[in-house]
JSON list of C-alpha atoms in Angstrom, two decimals:
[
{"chain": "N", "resi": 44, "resn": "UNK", "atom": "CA", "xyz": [-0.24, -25.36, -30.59]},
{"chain": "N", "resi": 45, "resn": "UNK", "atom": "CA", "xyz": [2.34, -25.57, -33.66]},
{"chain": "N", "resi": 46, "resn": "UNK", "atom": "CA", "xyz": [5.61, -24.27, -33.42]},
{"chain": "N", "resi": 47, "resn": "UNK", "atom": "CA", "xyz": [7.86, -23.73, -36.54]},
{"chain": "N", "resi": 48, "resn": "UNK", "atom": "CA", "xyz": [11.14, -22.93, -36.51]},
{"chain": "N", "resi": 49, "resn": "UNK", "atom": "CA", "xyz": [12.48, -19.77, -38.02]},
{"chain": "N", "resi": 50, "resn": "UNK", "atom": "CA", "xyz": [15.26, -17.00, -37.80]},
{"chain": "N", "resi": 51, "resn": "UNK", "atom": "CA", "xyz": [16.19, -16.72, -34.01]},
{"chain": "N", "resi": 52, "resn": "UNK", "atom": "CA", "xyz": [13.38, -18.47, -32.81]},
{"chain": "N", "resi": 53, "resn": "UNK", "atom": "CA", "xyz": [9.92, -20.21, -33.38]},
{"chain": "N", "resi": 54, "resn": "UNK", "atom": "CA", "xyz": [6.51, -18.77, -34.33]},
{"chain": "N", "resi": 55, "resn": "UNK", "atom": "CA", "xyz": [3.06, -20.04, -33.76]},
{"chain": "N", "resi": 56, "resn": "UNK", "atom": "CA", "xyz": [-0.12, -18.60, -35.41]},
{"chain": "N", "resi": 57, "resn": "UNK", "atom": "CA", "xyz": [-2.84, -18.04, -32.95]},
{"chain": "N", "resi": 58, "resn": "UNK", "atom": "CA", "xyz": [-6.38, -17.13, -33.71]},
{"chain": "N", "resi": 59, "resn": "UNK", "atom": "CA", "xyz": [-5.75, -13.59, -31.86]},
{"chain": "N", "resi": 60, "resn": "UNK", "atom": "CA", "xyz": [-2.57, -13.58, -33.96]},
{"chain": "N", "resi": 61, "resn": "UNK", "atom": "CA", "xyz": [1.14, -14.80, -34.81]},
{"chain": "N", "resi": 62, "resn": "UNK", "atom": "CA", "xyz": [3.56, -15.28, -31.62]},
{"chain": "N", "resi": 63, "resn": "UNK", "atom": "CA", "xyz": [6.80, -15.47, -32.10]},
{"chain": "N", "resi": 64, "resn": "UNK", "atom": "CA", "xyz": [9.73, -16.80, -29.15]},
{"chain": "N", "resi": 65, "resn": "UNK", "atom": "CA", "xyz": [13.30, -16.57, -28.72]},
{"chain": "N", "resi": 66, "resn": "UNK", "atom": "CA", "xyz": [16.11, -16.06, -26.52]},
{"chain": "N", "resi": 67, "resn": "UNK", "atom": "CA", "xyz": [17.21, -13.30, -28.41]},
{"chain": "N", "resi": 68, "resn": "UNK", "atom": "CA", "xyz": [14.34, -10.36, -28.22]},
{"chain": "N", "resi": 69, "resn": "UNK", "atom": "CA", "xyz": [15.28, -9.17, -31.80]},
{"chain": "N", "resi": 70, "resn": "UNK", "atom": "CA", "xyz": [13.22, -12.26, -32.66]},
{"chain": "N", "resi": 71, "resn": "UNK", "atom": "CA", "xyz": [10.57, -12.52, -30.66]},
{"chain": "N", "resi": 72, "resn": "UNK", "atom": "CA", "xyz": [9.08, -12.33, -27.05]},
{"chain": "N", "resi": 73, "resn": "UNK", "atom": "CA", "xyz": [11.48, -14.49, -24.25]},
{"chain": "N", "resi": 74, "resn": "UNK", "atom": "CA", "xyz": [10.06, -17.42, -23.12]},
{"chain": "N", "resi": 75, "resn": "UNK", "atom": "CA", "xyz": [10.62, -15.93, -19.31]},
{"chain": "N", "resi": 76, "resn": "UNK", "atom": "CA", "xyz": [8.77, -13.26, -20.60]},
{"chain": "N", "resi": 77, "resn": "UNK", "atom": "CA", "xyz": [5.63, -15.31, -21.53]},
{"chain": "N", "resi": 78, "resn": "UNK", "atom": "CA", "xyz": [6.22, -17.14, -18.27]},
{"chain": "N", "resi": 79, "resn": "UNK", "atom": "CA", "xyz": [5.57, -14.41, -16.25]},
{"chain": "N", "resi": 80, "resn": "UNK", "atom": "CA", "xyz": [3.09, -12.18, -18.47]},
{"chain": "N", "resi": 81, "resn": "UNK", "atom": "CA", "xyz": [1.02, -15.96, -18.24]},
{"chain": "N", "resi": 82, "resn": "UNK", "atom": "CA", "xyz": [1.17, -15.72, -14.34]},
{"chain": "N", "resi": 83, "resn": "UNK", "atom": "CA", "xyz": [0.66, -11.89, -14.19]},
{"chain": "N", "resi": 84, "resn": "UNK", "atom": "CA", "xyz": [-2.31, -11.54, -16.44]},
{"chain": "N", "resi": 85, "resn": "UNK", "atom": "CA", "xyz": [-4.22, -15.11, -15.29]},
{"chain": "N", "resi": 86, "resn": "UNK", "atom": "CA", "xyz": [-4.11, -13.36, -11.47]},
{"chain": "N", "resi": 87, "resn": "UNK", "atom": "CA", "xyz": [-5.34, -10.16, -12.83]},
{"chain": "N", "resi": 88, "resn": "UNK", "atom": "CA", "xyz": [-7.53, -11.92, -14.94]},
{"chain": "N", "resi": 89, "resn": "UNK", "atom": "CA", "xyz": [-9.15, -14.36, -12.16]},
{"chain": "N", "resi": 90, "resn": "UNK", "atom": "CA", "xyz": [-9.34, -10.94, -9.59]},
{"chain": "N", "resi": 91, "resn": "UNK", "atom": "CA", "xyz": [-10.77, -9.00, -12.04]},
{"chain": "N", "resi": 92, "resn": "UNK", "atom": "CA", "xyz": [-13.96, -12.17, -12.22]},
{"chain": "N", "resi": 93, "resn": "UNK", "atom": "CA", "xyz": [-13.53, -11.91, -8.23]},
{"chain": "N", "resi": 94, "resn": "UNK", "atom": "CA", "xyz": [-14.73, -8.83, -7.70]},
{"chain": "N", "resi": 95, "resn": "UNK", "atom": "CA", "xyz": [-16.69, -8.24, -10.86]},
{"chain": "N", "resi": 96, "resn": "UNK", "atom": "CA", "xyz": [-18.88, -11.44, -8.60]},
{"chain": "N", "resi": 97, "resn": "UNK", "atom": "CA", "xyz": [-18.79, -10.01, -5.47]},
{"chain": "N", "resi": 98, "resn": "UNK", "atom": "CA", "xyz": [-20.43, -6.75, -7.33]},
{"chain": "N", "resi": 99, "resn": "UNK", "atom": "CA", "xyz": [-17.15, -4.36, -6.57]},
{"chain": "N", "resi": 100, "resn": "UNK", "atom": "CA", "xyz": [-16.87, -1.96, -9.17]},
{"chain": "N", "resi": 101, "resn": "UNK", "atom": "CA", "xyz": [-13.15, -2.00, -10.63]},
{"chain": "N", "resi": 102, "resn": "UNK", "atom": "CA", "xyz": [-12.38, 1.14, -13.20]},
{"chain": "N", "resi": 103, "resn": "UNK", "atom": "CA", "xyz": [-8.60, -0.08, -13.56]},
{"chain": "N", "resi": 104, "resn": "UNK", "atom": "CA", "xyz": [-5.82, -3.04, -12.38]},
{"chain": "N", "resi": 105, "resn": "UNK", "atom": "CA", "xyz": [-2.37, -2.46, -13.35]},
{"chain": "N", "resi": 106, "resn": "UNK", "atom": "CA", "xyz": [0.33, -5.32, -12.29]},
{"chain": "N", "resi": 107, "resn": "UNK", "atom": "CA", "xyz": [4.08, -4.34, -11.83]},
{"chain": "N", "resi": 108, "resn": "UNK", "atom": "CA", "xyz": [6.08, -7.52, -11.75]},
{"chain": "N", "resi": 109, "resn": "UNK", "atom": "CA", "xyz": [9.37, -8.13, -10.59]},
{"chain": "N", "resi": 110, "resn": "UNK", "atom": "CA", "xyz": [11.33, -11.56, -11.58]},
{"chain": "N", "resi": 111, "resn": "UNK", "atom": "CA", "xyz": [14.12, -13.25, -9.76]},
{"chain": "N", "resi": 112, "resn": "UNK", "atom": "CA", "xyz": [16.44, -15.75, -11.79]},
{"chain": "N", "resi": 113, "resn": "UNK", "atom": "CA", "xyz": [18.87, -18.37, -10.31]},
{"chain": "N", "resi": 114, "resn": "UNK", "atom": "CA", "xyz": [22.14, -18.21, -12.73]},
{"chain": "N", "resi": 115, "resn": "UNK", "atom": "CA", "xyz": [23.74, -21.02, -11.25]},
{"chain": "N", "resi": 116, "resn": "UNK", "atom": "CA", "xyz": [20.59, -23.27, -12.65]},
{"chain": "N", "resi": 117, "resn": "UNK", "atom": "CA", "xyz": [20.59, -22.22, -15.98]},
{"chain": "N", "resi": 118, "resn": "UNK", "atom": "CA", "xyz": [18.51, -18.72, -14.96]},
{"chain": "N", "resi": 119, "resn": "UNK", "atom": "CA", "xyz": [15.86, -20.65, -13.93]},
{"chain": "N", "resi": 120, "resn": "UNK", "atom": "CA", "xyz": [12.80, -18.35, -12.34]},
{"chain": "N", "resi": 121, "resn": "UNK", "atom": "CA", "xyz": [12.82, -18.70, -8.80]},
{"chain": "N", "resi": 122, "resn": "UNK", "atom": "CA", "xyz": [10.21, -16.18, -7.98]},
{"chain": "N", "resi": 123, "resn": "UNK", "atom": "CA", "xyz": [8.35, -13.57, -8.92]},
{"chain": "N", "resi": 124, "resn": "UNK", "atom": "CA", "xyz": [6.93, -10.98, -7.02]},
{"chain": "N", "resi": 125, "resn": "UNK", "atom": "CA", "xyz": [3.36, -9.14, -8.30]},
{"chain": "N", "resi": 126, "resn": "UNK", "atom": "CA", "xyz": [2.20, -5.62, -6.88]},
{"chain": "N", "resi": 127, "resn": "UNK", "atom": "CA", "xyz": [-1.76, -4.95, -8.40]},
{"chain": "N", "resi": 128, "resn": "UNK", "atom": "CA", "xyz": [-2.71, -1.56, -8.05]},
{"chain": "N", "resi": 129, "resn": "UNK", "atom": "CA", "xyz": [-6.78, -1.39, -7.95]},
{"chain": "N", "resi": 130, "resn": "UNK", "atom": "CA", "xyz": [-9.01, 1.68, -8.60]},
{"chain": "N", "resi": 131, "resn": "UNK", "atom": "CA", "xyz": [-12.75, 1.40, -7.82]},
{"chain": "N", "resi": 132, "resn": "UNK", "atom": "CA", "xyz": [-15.33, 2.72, -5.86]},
{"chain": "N", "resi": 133, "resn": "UNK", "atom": "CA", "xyz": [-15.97, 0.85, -2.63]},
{"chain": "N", "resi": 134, "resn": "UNK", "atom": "CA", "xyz": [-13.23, -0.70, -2.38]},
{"chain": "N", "resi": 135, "resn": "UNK", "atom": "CA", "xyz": [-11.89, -1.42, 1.20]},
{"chain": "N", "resi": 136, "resn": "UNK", "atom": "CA", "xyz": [-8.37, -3.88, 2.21]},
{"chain": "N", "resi": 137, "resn": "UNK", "atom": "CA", "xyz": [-10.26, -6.36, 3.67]},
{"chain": "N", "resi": 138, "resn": "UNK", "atom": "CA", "xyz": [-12.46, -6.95, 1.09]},
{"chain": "N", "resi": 139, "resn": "UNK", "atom": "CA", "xyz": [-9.31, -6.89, -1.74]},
{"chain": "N", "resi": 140, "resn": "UNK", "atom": "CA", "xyz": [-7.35, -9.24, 0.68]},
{"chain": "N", "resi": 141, "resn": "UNK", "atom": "CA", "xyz": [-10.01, -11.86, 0.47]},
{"chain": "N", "resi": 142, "resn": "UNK", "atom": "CA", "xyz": [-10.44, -11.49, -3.10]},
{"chain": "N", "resi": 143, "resn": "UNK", "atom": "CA", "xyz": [-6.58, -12.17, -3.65]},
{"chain": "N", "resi": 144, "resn": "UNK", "atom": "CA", "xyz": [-6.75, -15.07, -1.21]},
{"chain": "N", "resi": 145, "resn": "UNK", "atom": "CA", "xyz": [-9.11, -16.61, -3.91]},
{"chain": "N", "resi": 146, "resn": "UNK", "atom": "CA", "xyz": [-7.48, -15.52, -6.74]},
{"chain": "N", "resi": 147, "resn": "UNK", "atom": "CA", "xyz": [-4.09, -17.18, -5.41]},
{"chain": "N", "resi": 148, "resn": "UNK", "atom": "CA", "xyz": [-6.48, -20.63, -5.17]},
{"chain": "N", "resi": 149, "resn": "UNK", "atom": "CA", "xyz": [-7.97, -20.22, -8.58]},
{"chain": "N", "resi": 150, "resn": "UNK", "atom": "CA", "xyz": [-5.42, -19.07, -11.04]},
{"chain": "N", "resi": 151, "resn": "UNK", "atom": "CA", "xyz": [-3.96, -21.64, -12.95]},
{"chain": "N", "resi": 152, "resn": "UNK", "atom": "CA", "xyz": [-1.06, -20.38, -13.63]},
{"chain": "N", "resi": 153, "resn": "UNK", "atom": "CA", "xyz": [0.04, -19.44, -9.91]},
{"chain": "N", "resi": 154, "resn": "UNK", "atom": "CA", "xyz": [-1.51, -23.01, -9.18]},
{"chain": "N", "resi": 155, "resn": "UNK", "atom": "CA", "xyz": [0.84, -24.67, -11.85]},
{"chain": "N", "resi": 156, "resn": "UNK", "atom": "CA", "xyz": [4.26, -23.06, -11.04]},
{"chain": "N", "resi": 157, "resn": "UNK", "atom": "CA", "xyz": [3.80, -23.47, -7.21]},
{"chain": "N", "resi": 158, "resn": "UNK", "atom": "CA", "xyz": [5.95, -24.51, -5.14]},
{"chain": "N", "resi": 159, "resn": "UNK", "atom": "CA", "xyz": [8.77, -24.73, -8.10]},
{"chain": "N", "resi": 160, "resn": "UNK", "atom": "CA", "xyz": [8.82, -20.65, -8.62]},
{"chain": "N", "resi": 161, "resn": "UNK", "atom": "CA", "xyz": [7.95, -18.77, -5.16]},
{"chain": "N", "resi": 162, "resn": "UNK", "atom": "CA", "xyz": [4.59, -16.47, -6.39]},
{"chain": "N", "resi": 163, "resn": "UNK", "atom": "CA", "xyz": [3.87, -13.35, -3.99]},
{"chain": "N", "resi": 164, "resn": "UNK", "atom": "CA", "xyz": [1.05, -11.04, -4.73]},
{"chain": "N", "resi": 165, "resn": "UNK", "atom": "CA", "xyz": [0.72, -7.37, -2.50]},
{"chain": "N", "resi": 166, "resn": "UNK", "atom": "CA", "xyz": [-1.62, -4.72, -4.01]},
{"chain": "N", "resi": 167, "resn": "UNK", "atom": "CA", "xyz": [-2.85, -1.36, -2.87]},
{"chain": "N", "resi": 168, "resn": "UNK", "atom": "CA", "xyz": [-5.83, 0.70, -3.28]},
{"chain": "N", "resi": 169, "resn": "UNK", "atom": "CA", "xyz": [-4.99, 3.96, -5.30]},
{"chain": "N", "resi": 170, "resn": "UNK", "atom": "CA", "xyz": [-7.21, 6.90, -6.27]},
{"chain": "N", "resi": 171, "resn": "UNK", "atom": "CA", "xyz": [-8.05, 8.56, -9.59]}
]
């Protein structure tokens, strides 16, 4: 990737589209922002693969995130804190627990921020 500088920010042109980043969100997404939509959407991403494999039939994932900062170390992420909420058929908590075991192990993301920004998933089973 190419980044150009520009008003507030930089921009990059991606073949789904044009990102732009900046501190300052009247320019363009925050680069915590990315940070944590990267982590967020690679878990739901890998789980969704997980149980699509083990044949589970998923009809939606949502992921609230919540982010802690350190502002003594120049805000740096110290954790952040994912709650999935799965709707399917069939779907039990032991079977969801294992599948979140191995999308902990296989998410890149997760895998590259560990141990420098503390990652905790929880999820719960909701109904239509």
């Amino acid at each position: 990737m190419k980044f150009s500088m520009k008003d507030g920010g930089f921009t990059t042109d991606l073949p789904y589209g044009t990102l732009d980043v900046s501190g300052d969100e009247e320019y363009g997404f925050r680069p915590y922002q990315l940070l944590v939509s990267s982590i967020a959407v690679c878990s739901g991403g890998v789980l969704r693969k997980i149980l699509a494999k083990k044949r589970l039939k998923v009809d939606d994932i949502t992921i609230d995130t919540e982010v802690e900062r350190d502002p003594e170390r120049a805000d740096r992420v110290t954790k952040v804190s994912m709650h999935f909420k799965i709707q399917g058929e069939g779907l039990t908590e032991e079977k969801i627990h294992k599948a979140m075991e191995l999308t902990r192990k296989n998410c890149s993301m997760v895998q590259s921020v560990i141990p420098a920004i503390e990652v905790v998933e929880t999820f719960e089973l909701v109904t239509p």
